[in-house]
Short mmCIF file of C-alpha atoms in Angstrom, two decimals:
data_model
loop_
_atom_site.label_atom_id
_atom_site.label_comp_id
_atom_site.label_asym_id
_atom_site.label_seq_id
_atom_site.Cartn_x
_atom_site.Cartn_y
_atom_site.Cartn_z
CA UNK A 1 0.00 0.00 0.00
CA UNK A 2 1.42 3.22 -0.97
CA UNK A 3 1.18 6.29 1.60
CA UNK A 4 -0.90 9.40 0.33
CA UNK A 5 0.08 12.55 1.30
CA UNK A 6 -2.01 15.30 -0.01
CA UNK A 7 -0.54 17.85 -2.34
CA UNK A 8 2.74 15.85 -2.61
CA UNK A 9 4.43 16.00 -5.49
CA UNK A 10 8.42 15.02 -5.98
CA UNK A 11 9.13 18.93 -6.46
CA UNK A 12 7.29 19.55 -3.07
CA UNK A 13 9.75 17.21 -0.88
CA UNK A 14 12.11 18.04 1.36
CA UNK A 15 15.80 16.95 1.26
CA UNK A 16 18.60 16.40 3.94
CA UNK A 17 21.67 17.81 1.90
CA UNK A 18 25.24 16.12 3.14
CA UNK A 19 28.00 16.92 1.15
CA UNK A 20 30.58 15.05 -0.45
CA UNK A 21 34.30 15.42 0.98
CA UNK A 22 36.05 14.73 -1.57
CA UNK A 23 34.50 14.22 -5.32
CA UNK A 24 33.85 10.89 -7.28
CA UNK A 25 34.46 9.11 -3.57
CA UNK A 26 31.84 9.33 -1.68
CA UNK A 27 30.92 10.71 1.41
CA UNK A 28 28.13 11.24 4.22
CA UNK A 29 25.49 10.98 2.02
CA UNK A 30 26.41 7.42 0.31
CA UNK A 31 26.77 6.30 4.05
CA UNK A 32 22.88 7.08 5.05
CA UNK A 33 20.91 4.10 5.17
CA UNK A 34 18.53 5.08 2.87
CA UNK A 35 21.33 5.76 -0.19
CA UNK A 36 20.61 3.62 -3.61
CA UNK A 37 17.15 2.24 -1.95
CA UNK A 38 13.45 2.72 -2.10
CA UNK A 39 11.74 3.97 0.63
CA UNK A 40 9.71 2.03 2.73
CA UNK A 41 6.27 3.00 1.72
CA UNK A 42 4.58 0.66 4.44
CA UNK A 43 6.24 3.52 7.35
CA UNK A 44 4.01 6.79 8.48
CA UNK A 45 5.92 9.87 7.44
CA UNK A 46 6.68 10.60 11.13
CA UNK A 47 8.61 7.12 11.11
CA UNK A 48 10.60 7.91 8.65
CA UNK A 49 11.38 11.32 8.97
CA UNK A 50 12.75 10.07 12.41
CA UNK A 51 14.76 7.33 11.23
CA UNK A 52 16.59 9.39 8.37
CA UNK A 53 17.36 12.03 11.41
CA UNK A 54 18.77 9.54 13.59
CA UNK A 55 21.01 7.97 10.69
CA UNK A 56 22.57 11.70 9.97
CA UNK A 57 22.97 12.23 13.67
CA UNK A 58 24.37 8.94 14.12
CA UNK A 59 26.87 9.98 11.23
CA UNK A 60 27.85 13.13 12.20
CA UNK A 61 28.44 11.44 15.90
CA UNK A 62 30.56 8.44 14.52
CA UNK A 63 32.62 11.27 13.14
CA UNK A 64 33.16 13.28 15.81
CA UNK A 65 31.45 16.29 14.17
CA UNK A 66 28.34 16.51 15.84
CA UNK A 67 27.75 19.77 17.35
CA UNK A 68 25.25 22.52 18.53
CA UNK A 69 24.85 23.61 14.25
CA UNK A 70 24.50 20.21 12.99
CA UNK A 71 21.53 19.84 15.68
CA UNK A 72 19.84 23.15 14.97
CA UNK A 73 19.99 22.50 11.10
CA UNK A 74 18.20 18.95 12.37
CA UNK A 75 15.67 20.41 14.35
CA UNK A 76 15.09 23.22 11.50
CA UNK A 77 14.40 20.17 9.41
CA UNK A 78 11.99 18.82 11.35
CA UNK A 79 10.58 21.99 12.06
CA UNK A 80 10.09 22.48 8.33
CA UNK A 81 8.69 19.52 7.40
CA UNK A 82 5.82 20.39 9.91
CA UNK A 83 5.21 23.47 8.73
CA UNK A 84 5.17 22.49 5.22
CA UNK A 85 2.84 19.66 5.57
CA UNK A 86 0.64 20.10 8.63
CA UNK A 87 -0.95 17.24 10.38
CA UNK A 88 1.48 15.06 8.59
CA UNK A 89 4.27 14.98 11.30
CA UNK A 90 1.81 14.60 14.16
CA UNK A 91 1.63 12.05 16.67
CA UNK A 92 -0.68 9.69 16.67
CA UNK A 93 -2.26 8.14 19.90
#
């Protein structure tokens, strides 16, 4: 079954940007769990908003480079995602 989200379109979404250190070779964003896969369509949007923030927090820990920016610029994200699609973010129950 494929989640709905009113007014979505692939123009609409919202990305996590995480740059590449060095070019052709990879970097943070080819080590998110989500790289090179389809998304799990079966998860609320809430799920799996949290689950791609906790893999780029984990990152940026792992690395030593997780710091009182990286968290704002997380919580902006979530922040934004509310604000651009309200009621889809809320908890449920």
């Amino acid at each position: 079954m494929k989640a709905k989200v009113p007014g979505y379109t692939t123009n609409k979404g919202i990305a996590i940007m995480m740059e590449h250190l060095s070019p052709g070779k990879g970097g943070r964003h080819r080590q998110t769990i989500s790289y090179g896969k389809s998304p799990n369509l079966s998860l609320s949007a809430r799920k799996t908003l949290a689950q791609e923030l906790w893999d780029v927090r984990s990152i940026y820990l792992r690395q030593g480079l997780y710091n009182r920016e990286i968290r704002k610029s997380l919580q902006g994200l979530i922040n934004l995602n509310r604000l651009t699609w309200q009621g889809i973010f809320e908890k449920v129950g």
